[in-house]
C-alpha positions as a Python dict, from the first residue, in 0.01 Angstrom:
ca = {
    (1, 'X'): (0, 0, 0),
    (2, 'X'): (3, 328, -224),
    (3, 'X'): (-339, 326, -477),
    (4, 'X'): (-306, 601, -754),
    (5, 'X'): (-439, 658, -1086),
    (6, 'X'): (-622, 453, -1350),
    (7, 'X'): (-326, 231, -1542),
    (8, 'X'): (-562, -15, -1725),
    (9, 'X'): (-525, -378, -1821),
    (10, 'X'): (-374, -479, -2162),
    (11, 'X'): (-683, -674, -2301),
    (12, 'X'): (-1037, -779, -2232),
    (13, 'X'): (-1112, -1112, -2297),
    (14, 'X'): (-1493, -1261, -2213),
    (15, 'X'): (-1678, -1195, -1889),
    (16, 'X'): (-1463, -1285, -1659),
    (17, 'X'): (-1165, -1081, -1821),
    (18, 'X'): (-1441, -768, -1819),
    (19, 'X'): (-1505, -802, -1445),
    (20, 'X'): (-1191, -796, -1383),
    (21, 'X'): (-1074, -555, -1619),
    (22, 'X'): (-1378, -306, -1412),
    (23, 'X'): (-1265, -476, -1072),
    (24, 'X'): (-891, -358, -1166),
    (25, 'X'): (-1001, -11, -1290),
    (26, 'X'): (-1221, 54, -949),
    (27, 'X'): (-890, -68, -778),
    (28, 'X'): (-1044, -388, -639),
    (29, 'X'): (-737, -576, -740),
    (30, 'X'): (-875, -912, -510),
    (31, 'X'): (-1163, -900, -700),
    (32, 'X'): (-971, -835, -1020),
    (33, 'X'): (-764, -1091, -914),
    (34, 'X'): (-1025, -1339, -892),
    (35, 'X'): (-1177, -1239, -1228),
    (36, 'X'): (-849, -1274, -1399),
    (37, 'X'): (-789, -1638, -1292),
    (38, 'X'): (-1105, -1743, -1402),
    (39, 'X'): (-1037, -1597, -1743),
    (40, 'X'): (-700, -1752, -1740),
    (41, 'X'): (-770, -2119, -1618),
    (42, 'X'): (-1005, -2115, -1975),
    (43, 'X'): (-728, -1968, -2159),
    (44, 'X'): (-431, -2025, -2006),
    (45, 'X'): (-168, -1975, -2297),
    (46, 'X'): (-301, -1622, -2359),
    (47, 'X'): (-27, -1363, -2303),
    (48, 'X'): (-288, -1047, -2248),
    (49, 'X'): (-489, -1209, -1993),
    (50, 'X'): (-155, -1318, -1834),
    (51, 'X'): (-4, -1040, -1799),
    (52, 'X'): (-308, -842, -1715),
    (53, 'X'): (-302, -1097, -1379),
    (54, 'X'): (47, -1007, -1322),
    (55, 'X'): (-57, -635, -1312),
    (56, 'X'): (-360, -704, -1072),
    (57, 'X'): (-90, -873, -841),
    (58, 'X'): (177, -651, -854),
    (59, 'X'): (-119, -362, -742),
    (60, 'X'): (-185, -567, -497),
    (61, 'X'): (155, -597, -341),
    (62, 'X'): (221, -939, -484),
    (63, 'X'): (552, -916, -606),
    (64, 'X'): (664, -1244, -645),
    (65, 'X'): (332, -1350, -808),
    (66, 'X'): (301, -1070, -1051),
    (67, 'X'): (694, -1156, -1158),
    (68, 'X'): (531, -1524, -1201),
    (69, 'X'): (271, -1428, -1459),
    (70, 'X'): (446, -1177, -1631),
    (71, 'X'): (727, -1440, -1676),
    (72, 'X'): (416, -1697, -1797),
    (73, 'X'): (303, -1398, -2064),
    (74, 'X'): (627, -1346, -2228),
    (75, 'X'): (708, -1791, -2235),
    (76, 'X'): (395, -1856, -2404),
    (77, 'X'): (500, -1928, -2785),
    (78, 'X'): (854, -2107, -2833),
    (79, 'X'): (824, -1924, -3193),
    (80, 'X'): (1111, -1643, -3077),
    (81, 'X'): (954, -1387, -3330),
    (82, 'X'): (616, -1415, -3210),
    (83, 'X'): (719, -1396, -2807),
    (84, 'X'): (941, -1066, -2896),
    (85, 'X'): (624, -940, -3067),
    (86, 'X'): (434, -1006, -2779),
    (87, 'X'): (693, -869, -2542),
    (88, 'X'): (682, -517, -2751),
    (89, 'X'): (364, -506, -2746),
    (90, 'X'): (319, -545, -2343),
    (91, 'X'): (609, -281, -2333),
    (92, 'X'): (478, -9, -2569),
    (93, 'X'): (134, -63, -2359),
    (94, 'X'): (290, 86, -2042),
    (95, 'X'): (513, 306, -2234),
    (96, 'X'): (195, 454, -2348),
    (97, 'X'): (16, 489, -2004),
    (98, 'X'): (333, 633, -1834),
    (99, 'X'): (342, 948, -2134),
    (100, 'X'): (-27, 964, -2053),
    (101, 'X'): (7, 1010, -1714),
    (102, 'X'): (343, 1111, -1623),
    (103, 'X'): (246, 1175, -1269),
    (104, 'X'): (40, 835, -1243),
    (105, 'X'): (227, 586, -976),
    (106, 'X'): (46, 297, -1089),
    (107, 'X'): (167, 335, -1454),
    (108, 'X'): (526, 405, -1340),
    (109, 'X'): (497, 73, -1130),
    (110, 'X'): (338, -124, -1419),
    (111, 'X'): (611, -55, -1607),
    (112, 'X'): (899, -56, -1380),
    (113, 'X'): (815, -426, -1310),
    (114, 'X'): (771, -554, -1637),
    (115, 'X'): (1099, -428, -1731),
    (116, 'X'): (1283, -608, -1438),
    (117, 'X'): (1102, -909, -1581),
    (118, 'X'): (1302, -840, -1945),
    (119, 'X'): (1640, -776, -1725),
    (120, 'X'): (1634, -401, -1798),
    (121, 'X'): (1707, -275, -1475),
    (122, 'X'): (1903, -3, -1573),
    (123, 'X'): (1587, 145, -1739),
    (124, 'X'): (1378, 49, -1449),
    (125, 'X'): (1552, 303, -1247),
    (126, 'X'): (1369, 635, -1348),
    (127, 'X'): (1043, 510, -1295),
    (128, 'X'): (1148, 379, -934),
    (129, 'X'): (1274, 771, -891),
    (130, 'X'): (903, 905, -1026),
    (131, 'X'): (695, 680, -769),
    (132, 'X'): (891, 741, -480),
    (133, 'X'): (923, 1100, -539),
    (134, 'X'): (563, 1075, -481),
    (135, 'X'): (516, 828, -224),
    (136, 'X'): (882, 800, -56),
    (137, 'X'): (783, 490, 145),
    (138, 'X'): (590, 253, -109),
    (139, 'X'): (743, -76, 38),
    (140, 'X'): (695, -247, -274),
    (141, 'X'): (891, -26, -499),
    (142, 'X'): (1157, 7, -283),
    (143, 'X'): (1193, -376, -250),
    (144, 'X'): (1201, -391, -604),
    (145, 'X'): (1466, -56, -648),
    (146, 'X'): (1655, -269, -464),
    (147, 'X'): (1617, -555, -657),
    (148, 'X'): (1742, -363, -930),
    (149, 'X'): (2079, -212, -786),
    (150, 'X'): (2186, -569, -705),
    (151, 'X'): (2132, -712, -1028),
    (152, 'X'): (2357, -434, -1163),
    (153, 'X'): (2633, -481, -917),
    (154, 'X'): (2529, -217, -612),
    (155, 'X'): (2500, -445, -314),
    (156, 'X'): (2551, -179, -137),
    (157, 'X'): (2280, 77, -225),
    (158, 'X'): (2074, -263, -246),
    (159, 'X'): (2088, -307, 82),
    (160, 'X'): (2060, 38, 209),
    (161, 'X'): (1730, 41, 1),
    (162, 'X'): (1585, -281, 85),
    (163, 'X'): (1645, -140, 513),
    (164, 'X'): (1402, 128, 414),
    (165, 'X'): (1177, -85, 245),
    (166, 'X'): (1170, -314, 510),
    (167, 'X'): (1085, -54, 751),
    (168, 'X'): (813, 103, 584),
    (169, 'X'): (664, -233, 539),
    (170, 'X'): (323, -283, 677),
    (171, 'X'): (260, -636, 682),
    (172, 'X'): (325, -762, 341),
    (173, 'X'): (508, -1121, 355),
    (174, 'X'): (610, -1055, -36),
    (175, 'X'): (850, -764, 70),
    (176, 'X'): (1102, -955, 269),
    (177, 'X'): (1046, -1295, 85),
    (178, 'X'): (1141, -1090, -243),
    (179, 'X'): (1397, -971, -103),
    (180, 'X'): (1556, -1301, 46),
    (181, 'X'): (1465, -1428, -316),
    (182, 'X'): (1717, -1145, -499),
    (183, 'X'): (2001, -1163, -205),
    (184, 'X'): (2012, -1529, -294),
    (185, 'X'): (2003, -1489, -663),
    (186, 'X'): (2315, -1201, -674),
    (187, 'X'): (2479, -1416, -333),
    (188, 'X'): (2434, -1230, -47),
    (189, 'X'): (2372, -1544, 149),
    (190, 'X'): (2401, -1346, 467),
    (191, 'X'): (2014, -1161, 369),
    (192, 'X'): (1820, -1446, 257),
    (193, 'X'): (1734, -1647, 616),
    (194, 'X'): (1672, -1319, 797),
    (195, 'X'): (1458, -1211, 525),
    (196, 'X'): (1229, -1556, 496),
    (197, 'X'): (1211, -1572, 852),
    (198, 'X'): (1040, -1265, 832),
    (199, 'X'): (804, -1327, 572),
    (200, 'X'): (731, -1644, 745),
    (201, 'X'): (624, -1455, 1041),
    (202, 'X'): (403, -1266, 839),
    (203, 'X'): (187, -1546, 600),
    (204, 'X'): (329, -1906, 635),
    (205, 'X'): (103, -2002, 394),
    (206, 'X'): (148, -1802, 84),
    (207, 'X'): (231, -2004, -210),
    (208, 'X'): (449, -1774, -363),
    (209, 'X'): (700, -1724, -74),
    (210, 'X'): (674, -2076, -43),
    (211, 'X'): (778, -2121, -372),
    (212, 'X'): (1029, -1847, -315),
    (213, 'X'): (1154, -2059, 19),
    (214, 'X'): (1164, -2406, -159),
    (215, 'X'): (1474, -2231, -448),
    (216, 'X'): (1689, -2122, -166),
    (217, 'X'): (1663, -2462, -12),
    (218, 'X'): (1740, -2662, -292),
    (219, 'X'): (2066, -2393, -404),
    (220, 'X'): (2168, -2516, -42),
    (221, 'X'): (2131, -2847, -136),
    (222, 'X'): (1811, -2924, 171),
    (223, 'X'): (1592, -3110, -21),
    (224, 'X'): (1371, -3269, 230),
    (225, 'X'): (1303, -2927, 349),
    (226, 'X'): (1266, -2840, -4),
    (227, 'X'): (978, -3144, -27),
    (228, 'X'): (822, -3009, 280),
    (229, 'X'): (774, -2670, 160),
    (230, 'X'): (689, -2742, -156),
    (231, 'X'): (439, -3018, -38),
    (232, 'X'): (254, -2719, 168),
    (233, 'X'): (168, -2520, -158),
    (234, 'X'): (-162, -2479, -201),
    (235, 'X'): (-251, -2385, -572),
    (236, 'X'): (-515, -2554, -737),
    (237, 'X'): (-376, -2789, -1026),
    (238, 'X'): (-382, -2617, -1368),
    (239, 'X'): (-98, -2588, -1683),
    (240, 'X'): (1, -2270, -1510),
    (241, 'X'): (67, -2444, -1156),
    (242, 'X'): (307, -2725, -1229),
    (243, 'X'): (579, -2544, -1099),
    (244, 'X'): (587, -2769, -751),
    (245, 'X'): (475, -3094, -888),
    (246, 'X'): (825, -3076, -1142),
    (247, 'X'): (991, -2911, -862),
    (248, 'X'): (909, -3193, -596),
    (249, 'X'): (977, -3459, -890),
    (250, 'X'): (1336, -3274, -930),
    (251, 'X'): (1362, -3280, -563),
    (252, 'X'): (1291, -3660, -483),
    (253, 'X'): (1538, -3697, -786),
    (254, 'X'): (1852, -3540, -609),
    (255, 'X'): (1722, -3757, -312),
    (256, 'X'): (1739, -4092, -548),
    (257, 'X'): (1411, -4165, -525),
    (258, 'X'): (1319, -4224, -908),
    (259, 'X'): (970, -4379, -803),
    (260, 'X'): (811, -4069, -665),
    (261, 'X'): (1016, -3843, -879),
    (262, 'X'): (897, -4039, -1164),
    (263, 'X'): (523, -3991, -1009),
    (264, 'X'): (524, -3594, -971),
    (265, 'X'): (669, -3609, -1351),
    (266, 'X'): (365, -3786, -1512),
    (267, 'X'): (165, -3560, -1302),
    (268, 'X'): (264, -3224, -1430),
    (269, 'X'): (271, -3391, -1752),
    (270, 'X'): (-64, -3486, -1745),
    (271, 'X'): (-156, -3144, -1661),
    (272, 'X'): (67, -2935, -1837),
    (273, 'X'): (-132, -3096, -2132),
    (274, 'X'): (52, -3012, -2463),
    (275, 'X'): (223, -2700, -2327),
    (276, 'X'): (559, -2750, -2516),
    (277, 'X'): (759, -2595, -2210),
    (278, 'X'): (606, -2849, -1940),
    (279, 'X'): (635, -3126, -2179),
    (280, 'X'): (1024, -3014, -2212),
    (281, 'X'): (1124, -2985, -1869),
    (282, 'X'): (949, -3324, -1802),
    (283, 'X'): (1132, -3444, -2067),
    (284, 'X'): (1486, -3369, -1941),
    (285, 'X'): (1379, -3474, -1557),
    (286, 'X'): (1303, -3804, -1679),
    (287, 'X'): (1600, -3843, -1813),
    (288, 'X'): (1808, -4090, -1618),
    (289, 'X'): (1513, -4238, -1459),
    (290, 'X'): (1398, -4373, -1764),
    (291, 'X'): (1510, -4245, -2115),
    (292, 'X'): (1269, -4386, -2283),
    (293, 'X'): (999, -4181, -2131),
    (294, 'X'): (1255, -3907, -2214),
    (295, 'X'): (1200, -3943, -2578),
    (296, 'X'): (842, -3962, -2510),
    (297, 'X'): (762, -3663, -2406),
    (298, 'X'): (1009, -3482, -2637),
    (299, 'X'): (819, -3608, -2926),
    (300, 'X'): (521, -3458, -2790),
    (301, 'X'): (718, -3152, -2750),
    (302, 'X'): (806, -3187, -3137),
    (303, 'X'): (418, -3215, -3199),
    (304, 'X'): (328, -2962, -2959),
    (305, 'X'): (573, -2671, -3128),
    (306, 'X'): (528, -2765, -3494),
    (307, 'X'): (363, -2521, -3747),
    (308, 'X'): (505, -2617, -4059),
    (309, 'X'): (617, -2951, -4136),
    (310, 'X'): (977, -2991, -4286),
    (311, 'X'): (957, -3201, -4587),
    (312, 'X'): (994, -3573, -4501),
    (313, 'X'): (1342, -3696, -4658),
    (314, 'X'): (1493, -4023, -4688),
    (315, 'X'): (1909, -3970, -4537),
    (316, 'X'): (2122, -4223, -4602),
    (317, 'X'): (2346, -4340, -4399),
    (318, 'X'): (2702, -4170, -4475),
    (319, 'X'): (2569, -3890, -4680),
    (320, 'X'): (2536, -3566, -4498),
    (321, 'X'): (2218, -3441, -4514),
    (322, 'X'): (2146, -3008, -4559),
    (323, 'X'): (1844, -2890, -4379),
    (324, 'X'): (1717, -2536, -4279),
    (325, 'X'): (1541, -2529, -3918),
    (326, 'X'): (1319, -2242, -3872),
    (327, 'X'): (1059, -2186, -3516),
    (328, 'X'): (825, -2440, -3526),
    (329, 'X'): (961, -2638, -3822),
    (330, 'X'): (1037, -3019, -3791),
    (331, 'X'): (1209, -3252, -4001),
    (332, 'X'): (1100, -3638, -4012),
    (333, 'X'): (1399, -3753, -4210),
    (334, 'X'): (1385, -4192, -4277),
    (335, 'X'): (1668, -4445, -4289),
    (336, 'X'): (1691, -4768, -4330),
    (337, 'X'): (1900, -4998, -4075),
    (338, 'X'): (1965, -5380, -4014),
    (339, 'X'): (1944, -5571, -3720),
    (340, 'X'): (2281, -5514, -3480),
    (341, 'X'): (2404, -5202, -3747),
    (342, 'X'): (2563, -4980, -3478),
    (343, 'X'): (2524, -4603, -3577),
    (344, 'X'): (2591, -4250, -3460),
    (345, 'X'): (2354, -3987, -3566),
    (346, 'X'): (2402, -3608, -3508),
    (347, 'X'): (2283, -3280, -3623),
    (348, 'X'): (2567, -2948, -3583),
    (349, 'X'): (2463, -2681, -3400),
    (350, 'X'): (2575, -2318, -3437),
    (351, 'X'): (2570, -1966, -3321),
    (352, 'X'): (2209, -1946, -3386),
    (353, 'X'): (2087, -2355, -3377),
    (354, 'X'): (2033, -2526, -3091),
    (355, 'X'): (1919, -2830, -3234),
    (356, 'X'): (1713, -3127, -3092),
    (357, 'X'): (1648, -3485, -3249),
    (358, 'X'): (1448, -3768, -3101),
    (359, 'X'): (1474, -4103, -3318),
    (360, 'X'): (1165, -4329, -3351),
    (361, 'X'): (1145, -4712, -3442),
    (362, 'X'): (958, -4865, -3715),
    (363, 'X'): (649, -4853, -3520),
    (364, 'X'): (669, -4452, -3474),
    (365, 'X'): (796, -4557, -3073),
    (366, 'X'): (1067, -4226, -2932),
    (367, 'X'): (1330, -4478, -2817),
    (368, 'X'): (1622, -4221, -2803),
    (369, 'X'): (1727, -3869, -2819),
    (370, 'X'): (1959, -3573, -2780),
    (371, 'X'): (2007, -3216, -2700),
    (372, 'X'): (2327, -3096, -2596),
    (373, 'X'): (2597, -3282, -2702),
    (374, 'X'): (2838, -3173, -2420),
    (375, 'X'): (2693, -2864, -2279),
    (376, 'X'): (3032, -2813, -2038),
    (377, 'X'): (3238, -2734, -2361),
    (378, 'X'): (3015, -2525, -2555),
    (379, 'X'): (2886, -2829, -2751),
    (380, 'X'): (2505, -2795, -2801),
    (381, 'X'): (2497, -3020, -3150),
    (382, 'X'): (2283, -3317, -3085),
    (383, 'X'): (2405, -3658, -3127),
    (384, 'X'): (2267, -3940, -3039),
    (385, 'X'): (2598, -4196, -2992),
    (386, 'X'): (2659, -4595, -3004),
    (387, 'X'): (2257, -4658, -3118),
    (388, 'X'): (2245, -5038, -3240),
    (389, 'X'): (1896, -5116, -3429),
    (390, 'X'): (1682, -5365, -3256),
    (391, 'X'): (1537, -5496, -3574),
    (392, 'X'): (1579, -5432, -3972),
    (393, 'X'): (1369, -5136, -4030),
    (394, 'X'): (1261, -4820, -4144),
    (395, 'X'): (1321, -4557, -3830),
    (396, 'X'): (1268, -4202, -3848),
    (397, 'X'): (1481, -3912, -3711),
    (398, 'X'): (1294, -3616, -3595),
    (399, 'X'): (1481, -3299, -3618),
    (400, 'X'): (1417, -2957, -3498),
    (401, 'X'): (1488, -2670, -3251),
    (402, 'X'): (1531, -2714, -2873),
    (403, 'X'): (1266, -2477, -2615),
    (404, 'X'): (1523, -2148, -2656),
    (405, 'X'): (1705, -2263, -2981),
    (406, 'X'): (1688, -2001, -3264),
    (407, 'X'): (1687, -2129, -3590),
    (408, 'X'): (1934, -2127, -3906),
    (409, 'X'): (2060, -2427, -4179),
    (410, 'X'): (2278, -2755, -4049),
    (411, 'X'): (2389, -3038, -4124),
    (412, 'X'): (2233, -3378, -4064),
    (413, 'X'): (2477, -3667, -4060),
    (414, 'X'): (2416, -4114, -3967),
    (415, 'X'): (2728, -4274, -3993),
    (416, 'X'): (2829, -4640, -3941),
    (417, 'X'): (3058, -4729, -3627),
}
């Protein structure tokens, strides 16, 4: 592939981050690749070294893994503010190189890509029109150009561009598997099992097309063939590589087997550590195996996102209660109920809340919890409905904001049925 100009990496962070930061300057992106991951398995929630990865893949030709880690840089804070600042900052990084070097490929192709991660294809455009002026047949780019036209509606020009870029190819199993991944995405079925095939042919073993392979199975529905791909992966175990252990958990799931679903759950829980996202999605695939576990691991996720404590409140039951949820605020708000006392409790959502409350017994247990009320009508209030109390006691309602809630004031209400 095309190799032009100096775009540099967002941040140095410790030795291995310098290596590769030199490794991605020389335009050793293998090596910087290497470096990077080191870096990032000790500090894997840090957005620079992330996204400086992403770049040293997406230099590399690695489409579908650069998209990956630029994806993990901008999802690594569920405080909204902080993960916009973050985003700007990544942004007005390239912005920067690109004015610096107007005629530099690499920093046209830095930034074309983040901003098809942020679903601004339309801006994307002119910087696909720099590059190829300069090098008409950079595969890559054009699989990516392409990329873009569909997502805005042009199926047509999509296709006429991803041809080309197909036929400049030289070799590189990301092109085609990129491009299957986008057909299925915008439905243009017809693409997507010429286009694996292809990058099959190529590297049957790259994790990333795998991963790529194993979505367009299970939109079909073919979730032993889902399991099989998925079960080929080979990524060593980390917080960034649960991706297949919740995916084959998910997968056993629409197969009915809860056991092993259950199994590659706790695993990706295990190793996700305290990563509020992993402990969220493991969360809701529990749930219908065994709710309990549910709650569980969202009250981790309440621990795992807090950063300032809502002041602990006793609610009784009957009187609505007025609270203010802010990112990273949670509420621990106390009642009292009896033996057999049947209750509904539910928190309102609105158009910027998206509320989540997991209840806890006397002995600080998650036995139950809620999200979306009914999702399918617009309803994403929590409520938590029909709860009778095991014993007399004093339980405790935890209340705050769901992985991509906002924030804003609600009401809290416990009411007899």
């Amino acid at each position: 592939m095309a190799s032009f100009g100096s775009a540099k990496p967002l941040r140095s962070i410790g030795r291995s981050c310098d290596c590769g930061a030199q490794a991605f300057e020389a335009g050793d992106y293998p090596q910087a690749i290497a470096s990077y991951q080191c870096a990032v398995t000790a500090e894997p929630h840090n957005p620079h070294l992330l996204a400086s990865l992403g770049d040293a893949y997406l230099l590399d030709g690695q489409l579908l893994a650069a998209i990956t880690f630029y994806r993990f840089a901008n999802n690594t804070s569920p405080n909204l503010e902080e993960s916009n600042s973050i985003t700007d900052e990544h942004q007005a990084a390239r912005d920067a190189a690109v004015e610096a070097a107007p005629e530099d490929v690499n920093a046209h192709f830095l930034r074309a890509a983040y901003l098809w991660t942020l679903a601004l294809d339309d801006e994307a455009l002119a910087d696909y029109e720099a590059i190829l002026e300069i090098e008409p047949d950079y595969a890559e780019v054009l699989a990516l150009q392409g990329s873009s036209h569909a997502y805005l509606g042009d199926t047509a020009q999509a296709e006429v561009i991803w041809r080309q870029a197909m036929e400049v190819n030289s070799g590189n199993a990301h092109v085609p598997a990129f491009i299957a991944w986008t057909a299925l995405n915008v439905g243009q079925e017809a693409l997507v099992e010429e286009h694996f095939a292809q990058a099959l042919a190529l590297d049957p073993n790259d994790p990333y097309v795998l991963f790529a392979l194993a979505d367009s199975l299970d939109a079909v529905g073919d979730y032993e063939a889902e399991i099989e791909v998925l079960q080929a992966i080979n990524l060593p175990l980390s917080p960034l590589t649960m991706a297949p252990t919740i995916r084959l958990g998910a997968a056993y799931l629409n197969l009915g087997d809860k056991v092993r679903a259950a199994r590659w759950f706790d695993e990706a829980a295990e190793f996700g550590e305290d990563q509020p996202s992993i402990l969220y999605d493991v969360a809701f695939a529990y749930a219908g195996i065994d709710d309990d576990a549910a709650a569980g691991y969202l009250y981790r996720y309440t621990r795992a996102i807090e950063r300032e404590r809502g002041s602990d409140k006793i609610i009784k039951i009957g009187d609505p209660l007025l609270i203010a949820i802010i990112r990273g605020r949670v509420f621990r708000l106390v009642f009292r109920a009896d033996q057999g006392q049947a209750l509904s409790l539910s928190v309102a959502s609105s158009d910027t809340l998206d509320p989540l409350i997991v209840l806890l017994d006397p002995d600080g247990e998650a036995i139950a919890f809620s999200d979306d009320a009914d999702p399918d009508n617009d309803d994403y209030s929590s409520l938590i409905e029909g709860w009778v109390a095991p014993a007399d006691g004093l339980y405790t309602l935890v209340v705050t904001h769901a992985f991509l809630g906002s924030e804003g004031e609600t009401e809290v209400l416990i009411v007899e049925e």
